[in-house]
XYZ file of C-alpha atoms in Angstrom:
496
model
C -133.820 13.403 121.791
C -137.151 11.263 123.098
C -140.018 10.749 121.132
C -141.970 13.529 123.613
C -139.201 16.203 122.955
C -139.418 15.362 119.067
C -143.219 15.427 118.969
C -143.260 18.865 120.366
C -140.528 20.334 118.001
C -142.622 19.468 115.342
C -145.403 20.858 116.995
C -143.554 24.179 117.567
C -142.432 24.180 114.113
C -146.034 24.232 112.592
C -147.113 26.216 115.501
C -144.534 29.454 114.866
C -143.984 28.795 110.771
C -147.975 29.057 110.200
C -148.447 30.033 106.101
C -151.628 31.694 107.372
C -152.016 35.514 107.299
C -150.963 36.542 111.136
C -153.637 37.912 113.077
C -152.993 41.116 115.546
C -152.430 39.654 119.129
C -153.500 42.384 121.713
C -153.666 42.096 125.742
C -155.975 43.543 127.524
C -155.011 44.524 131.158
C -157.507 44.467 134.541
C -156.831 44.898 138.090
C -156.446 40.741 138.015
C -155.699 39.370 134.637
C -153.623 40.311 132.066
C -155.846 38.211 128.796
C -153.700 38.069 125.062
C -155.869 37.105 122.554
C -155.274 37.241 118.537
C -158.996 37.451 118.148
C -161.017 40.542 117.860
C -160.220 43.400 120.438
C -164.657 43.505 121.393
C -164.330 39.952 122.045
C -161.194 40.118 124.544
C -162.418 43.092 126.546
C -165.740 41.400 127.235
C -163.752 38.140 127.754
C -161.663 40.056 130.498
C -164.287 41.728 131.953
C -166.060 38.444 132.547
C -163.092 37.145 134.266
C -163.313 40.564 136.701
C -166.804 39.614 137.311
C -165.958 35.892 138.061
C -163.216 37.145 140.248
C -166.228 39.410 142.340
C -167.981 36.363 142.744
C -165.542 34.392 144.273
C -164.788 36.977 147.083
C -168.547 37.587 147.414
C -169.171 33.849 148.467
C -165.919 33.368 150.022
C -165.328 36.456 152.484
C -161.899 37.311 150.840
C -160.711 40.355 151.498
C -159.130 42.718 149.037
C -156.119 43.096 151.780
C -153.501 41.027 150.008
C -154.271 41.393 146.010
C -153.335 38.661 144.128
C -150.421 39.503 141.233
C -152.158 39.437 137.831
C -152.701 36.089 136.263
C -151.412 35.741 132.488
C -154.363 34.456 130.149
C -153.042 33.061 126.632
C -156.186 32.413 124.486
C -155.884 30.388 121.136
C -157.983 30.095 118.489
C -158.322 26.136 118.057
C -157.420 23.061 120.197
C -155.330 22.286 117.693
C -153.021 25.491 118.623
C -152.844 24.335 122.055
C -152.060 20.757 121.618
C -149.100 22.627 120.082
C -148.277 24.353 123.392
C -147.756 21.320 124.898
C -148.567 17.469 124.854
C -152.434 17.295 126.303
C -155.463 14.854 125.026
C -157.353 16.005 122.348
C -160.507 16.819 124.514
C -158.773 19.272 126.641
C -159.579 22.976 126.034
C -157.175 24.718 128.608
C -154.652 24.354 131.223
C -152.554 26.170 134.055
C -149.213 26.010 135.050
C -147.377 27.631 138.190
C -143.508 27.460 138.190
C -140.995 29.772 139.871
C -140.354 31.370 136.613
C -144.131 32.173 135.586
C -147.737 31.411 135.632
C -150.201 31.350 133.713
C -153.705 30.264 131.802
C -153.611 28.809 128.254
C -157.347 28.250 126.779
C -159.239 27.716 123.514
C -160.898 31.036 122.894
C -164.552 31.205 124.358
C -167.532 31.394 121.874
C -171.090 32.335 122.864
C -172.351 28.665 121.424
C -169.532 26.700 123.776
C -168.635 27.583 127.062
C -166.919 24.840 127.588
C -163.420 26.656 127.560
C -164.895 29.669 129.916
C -165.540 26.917 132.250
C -162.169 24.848 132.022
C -160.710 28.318 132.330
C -162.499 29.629 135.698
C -162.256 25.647 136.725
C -158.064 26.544 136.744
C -158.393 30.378 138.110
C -160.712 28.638 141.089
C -157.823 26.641 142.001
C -155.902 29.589 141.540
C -157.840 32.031 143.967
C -158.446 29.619 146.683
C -154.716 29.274 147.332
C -153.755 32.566 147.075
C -156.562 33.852 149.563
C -156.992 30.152 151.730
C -153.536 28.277 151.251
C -154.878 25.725 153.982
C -155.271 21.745 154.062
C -158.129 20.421 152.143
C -159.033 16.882 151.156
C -158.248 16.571 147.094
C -161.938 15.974 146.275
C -163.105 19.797 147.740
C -160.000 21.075 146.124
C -161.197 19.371 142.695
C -164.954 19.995 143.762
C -164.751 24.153 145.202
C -163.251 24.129 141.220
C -166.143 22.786 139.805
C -168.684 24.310 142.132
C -167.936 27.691 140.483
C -166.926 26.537 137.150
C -170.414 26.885 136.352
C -171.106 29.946 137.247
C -173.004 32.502 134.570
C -171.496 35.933 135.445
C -172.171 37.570 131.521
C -174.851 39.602 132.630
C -176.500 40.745 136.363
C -178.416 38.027 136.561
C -175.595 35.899 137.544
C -176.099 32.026 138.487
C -173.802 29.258 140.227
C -173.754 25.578 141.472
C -175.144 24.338 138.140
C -173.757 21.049 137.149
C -172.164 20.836 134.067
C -173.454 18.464 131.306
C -170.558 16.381 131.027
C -170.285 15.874 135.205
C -173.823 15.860 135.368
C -173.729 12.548 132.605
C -171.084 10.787 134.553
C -173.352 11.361 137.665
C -176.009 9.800 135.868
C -174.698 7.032 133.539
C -170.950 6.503 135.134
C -169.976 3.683 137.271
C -169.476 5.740 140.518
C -166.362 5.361 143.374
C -167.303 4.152 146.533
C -167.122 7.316 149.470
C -164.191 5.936 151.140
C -162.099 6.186 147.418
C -163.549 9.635 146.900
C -162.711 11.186 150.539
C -159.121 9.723 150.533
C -157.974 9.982 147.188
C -156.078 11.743 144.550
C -157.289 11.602 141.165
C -153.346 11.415 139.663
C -153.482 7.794 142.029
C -156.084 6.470 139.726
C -155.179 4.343 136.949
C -158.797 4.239 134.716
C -159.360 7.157 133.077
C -163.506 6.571 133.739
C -162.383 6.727 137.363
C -160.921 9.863 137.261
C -163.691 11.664 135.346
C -165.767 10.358 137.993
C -163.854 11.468 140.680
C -164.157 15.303 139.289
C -168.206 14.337 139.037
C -168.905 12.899 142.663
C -166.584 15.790 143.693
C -168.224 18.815 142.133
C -171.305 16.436 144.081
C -170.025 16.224 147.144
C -169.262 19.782 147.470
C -172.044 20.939 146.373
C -173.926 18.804 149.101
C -171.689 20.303 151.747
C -172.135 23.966 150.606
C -175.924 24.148 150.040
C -176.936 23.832 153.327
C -175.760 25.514 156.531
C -175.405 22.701 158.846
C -173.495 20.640 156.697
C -171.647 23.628 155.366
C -170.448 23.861 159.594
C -169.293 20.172 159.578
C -167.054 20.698 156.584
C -165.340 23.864 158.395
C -165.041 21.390 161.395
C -163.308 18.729 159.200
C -160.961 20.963 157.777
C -160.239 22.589 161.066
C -158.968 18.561 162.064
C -157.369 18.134 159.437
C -155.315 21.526 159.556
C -153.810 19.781 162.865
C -152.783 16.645 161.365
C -155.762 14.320 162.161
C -156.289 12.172 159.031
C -158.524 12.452 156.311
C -160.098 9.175 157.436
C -159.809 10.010 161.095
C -161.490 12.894 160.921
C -164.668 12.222 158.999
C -167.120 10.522 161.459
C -166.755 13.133 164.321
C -166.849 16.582 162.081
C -169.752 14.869 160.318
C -171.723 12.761 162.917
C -171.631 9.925 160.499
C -169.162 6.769 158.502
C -168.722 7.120 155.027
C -170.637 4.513 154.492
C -173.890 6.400 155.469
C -172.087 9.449 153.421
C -172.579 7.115 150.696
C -176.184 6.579 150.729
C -176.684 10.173 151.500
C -174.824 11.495 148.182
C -176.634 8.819 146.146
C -179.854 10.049 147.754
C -179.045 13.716 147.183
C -177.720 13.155 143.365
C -181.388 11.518 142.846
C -183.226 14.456 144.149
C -183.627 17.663 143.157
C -180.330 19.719 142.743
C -180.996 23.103 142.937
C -178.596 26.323 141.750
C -178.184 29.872 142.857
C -179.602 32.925 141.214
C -177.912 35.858 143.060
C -180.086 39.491 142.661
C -177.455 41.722 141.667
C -178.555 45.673 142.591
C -177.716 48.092 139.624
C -173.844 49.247 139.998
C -173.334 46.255 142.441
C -170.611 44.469 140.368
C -168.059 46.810 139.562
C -167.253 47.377 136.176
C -163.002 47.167 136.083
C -161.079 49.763 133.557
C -159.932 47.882 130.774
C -156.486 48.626 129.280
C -156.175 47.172 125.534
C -152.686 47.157 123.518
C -151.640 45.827 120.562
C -148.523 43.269 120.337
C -146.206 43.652 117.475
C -146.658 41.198 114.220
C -143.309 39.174 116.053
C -146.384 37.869 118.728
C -147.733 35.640 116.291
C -144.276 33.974 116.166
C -143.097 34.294 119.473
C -145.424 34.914 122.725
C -146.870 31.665 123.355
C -143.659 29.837 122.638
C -142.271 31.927 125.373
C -145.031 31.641 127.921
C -144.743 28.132 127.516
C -140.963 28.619 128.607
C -141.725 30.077 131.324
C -144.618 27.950 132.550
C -143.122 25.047 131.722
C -138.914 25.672 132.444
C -138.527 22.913 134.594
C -138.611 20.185 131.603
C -135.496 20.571 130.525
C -135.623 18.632 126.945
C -138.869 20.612 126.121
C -137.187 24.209 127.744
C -134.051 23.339 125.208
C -136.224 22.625 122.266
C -138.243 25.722 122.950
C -135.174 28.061 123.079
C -133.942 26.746 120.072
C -137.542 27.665 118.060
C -137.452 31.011 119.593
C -133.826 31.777 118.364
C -134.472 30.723 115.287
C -137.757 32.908 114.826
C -136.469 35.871 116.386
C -133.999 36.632 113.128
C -137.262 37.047 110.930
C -137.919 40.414 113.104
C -134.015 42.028 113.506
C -135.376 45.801 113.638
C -138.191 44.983 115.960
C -137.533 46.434 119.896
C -140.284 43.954 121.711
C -138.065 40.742 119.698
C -134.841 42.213 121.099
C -136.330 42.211 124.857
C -138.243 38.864 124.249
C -134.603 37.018 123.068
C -132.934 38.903 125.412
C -134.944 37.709 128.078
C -134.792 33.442 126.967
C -131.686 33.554 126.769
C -131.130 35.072 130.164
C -133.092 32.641 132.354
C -132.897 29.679 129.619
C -130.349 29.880 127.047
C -126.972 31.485 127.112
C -126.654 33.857 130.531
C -123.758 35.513 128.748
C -125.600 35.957 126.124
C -128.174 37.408 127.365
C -126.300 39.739 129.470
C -125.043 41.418 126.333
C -128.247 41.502 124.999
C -129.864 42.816 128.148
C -126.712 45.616 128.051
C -128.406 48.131 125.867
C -131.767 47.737 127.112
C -130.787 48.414 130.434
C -128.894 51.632 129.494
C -131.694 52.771 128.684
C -134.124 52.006 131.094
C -131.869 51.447 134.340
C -134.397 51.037 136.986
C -136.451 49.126 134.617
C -137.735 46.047 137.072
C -138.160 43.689 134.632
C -134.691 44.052 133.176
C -133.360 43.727 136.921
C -135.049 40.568 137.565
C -133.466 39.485 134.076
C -130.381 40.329 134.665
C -130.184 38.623 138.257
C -131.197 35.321 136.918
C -128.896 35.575 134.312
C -125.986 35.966 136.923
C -128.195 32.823 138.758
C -127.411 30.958 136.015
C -123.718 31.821 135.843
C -123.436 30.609 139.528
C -124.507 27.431 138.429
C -120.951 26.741 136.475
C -118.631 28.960 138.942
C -117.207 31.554 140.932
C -120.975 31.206 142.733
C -119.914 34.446 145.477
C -119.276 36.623 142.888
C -122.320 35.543 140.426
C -124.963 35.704 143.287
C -123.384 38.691 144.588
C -124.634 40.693 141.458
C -127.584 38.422 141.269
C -128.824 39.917 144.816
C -127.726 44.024 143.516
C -130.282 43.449 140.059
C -133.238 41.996 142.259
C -133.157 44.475 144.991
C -132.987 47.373 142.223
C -136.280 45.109 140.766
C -137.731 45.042 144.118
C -137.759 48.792 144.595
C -139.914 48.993 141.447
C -141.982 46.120 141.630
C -142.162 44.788 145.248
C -144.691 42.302 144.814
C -143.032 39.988 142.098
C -142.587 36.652 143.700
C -139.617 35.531 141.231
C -137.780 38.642 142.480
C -138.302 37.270 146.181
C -137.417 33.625 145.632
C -134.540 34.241 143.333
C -132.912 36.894 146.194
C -133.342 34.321 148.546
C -132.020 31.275 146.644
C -128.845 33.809 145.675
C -128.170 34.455 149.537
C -124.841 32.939 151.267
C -127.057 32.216 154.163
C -130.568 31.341 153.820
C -131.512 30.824 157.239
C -131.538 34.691 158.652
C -134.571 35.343 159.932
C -134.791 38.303 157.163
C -134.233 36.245 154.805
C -136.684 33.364 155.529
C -139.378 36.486 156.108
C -138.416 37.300 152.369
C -139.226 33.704 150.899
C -142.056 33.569 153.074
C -143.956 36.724 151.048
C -142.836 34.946 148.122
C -145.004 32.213 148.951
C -147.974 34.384 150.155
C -147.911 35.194 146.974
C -147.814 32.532 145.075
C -149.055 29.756 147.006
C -149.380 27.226 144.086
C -145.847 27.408 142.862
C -144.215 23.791 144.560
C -140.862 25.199 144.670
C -141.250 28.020 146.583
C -143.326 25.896 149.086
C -140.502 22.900 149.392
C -137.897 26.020 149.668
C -139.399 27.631 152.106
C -140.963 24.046 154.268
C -137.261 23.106 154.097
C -136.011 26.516 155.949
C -138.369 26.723 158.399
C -137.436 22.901 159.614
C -133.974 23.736 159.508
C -134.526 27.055 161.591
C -137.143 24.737 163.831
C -140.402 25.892 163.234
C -141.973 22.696 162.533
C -145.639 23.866 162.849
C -145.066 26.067 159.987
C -143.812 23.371 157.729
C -146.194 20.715 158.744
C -149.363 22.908 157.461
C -147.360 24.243 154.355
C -145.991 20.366 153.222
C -149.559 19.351 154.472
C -151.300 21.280 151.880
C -148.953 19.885 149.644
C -149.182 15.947 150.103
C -153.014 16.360 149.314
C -152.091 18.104 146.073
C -154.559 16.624 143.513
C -153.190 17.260 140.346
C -149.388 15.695 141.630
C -148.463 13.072 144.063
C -145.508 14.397 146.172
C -141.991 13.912 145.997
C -140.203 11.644 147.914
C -138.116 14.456 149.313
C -141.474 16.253 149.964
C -142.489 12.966 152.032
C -139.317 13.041 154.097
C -139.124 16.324 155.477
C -143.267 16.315 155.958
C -141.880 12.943 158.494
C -139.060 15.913 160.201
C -141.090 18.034 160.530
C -143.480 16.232 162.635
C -140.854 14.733 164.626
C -139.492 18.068 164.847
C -135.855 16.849 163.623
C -134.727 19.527 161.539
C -131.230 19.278 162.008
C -130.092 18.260 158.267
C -128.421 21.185 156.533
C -131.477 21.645 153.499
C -130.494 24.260 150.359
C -133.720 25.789 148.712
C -132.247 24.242 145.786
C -133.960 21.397 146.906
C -137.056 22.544 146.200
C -136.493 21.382 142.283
């Protein structure tokens, strides 16, 4: 067991065995979010309806339509840092983080208080990212990805007399004090390639700067549609700069130092009574096992793809789950990790009764199709993905916009490349554009089925990633595709 995997079993340990009297966790449900919270129920409604109202403001500046909605987006909020340090291994000064896997996705953050917003902004800093590639899943250099973040992050949307394109005090300090990266660093690179931890904070600063110089005014605000329309087509991010812009990056330089030293201005928009919709608000109550058990398993499913941690999780959750034998949510909860993580026979049986009960029940589908996924992985893989594909189309009748549904019928099909098929994983990634996976899965088909143009923007997007540099294997077939060699046999299994 490493060091990392022991470190976080401890963690877990003080995290789910707290001595402290439990507090009731509730979720409250929007069109958008679905918020859990073990604070008070006041606080979590206003909390979500703040995220509704953030959520207006995006597709207000933005133009997105309400066409395609986006699935809900899972909100865990904790009550100290020190809880979410415990959810998994971050620096001290971090006060939330997002995660998008093929099994789940979600927002973990440090409850908001009206004296610190710095969670609220961490938190719509994360659901930016999130929005933008849902409703624009195009090719953008990393510092606007970082910097259209930031730009909103800001924002003041608690009452109608809502603000944006503040700076933050922290970026605003870095601006001011910080040593800063030349252009040509901040136009080209990623802040996971820097190695100084100064850089990178400066890298979010002089992005949230640069963006914010592009967006405020019109004509520059043209230029940057212009560069990203070159770079959609493959031009390079250096390549492209001086004839979208008019200008080197040199000049850029000057002209960002020069606007940093100026005034910087914000927006106040005039909101007209009954403008901003006000959502309905659906608040439950969790049972006392939530204390113990949800944010262990939303961890597992943001966060299934490290195997030690995944193994060290299921083992917390087993354990825990005997303190609450009587309890029905427990029952579906196990049931459920040890379906997609622990023991798929297991979780079969467990999954038995539930689903006798509540046959059409989507959830229990979807469950019971990755559990038969996982079987394939040891055997008899015809038979196992066989009844993997019956539970997810019963799941998809019910609940036809799940995107785990979609990739896991596509990943159980004998042949992936049918034109149906690839249609299938390609809603999948409409809707969820930030899970990798899905995006390698379905790149890989489309180069094998020759439709290179297709792969080229989706692996574009991908190799300017910010938060990640790209695989190796993401690398190679980004090179097929643009030579338009896709004649390798490539399994959306190698999307992991």
């Amino acid at each position: 067991m490493s060091f990392l995997v022991r470190k976080l079993s401890l963690l877990l340990a003080a995290l789910c065995l707290s001595t402290g009297a439990s507090a009731e966790w509730r979720v409250a449900e929007t069109k958008h979010f679905r918020v859990y919270s073990d604070g008070s129920e006041k606080a979590l409604v206003a909390y979500a309806r703040q995220l509704e109202r953030f959520d207006w403001l995006l597709r207000l500046m933005t133009g997105a339509g309400t066409e395609r909605e986006m699935p809900p987006l899972d909100v865990y909020m904790v009550r100290s840092q020190a809880k979410l340090r415990a959810l998994a291994d971050l620096p001290r000064d971090v006060g939330g983080f997002y995660h998008a896997a093929s099994t789940g996705t979600a927002a973990f953050s440090v409850r908001v208080n009206d004296a610190d917003d710095t969670a609220l902004d961490i938190l719509l800093h994360e659901y930016g990212h999130h929005f933008m590639m849902f409703h624009f899943p195009y090719v953008y250099p990393s510092w606007y990805v970082e910097g259209f973040a930031e730009y909103f992050s800001t924002a003041d949307v608690k009452t109608d007399n809502m603000t944006m394109g503040r700076a933050s005090q922290n970026r605003a300090a870095w601006l001011t004090y910080g040593n800063w990266i030349d252009a040509r660093v901040l136009l080209t690179a990623d802040a996971w390639s820097m190695k100084k931890r100064d850089d990178v904070a400066m890298f979010y600063a002089q992005s949230w700067l640069a963006t914010h110089y592009m967006l405020r005014d019109p004509q520059r605000s043209q230029q940057l549609s212009a560069y990203l329309k070159r770079l959609s087509v493959g031009e390079s991010l250096e390549a492209a700069f001086e004839p979208a812009f008019g200008i080197d990056m040199k000049t850029f330089n000057r002209q960002l130092n020069g606007y940093m030293k100026g005034k910087i201005t914000y927006t106040k928009l005039t909101i007209k009574p009954g403008q901003v919709p006000e959502p309905p608000v659906s608040v439950s109550a969790l049972p006392p096992a939530a204390e113990t058990l949800l944010l262990p398993y939303a961890m597992l499913k943001a966060r299934a793809g490290n195997t030690e941690a995944a193994d060290t999780l299921v083992a917390g959750l087993r354990r825990d789950a005997f303190r609450y034998p009587d309890d029905p949510w427990t029952a579906r909860v196990i049931a459920a990790v040890e379906a997609e993580f622990g023991d798929a026979a297991q979780g079969r049986k467990l999954l038995g009764p539930l689903m006798e009960a509540r046959p059409d029940d989507a959830e229990l589908n979807y469950l019971m199709g990755r559990s038969y996924m996982r079987s394939a992985e040891d055997g008899e893989v015809e038979v196992n993905h066989a009844q993997a594909r019956r539970h997810f189309t019963r799941a998809f009748k019910t609940r036809p916009h799940h995107y785990q549904t979609l990739y896991n019928y596509v990943r159980a099909q004998p042949d992936p490349r049918r034109p149906d098929v690839v249609t299938v994983l390609a809603e999948a990634r409409a809707l969820a554009p930030q899970v990798s996976e899905i995006n390698v899965a379905l790149a890989a088909l489309l180069v094998e089925t020759g439709e290179f143009e297709r792969a080229r923007n989706i692996l574009g997007a991908m190799m300017m990633n910010p938060h990640s540099p790209p695989s190796d294997y993401v690398v190679d077939l980004l090179q097929r595709a643009r030579a338009g060699a896709g004649t390798q046999t490539v399994s959306p299994e190698a999307a992991r």
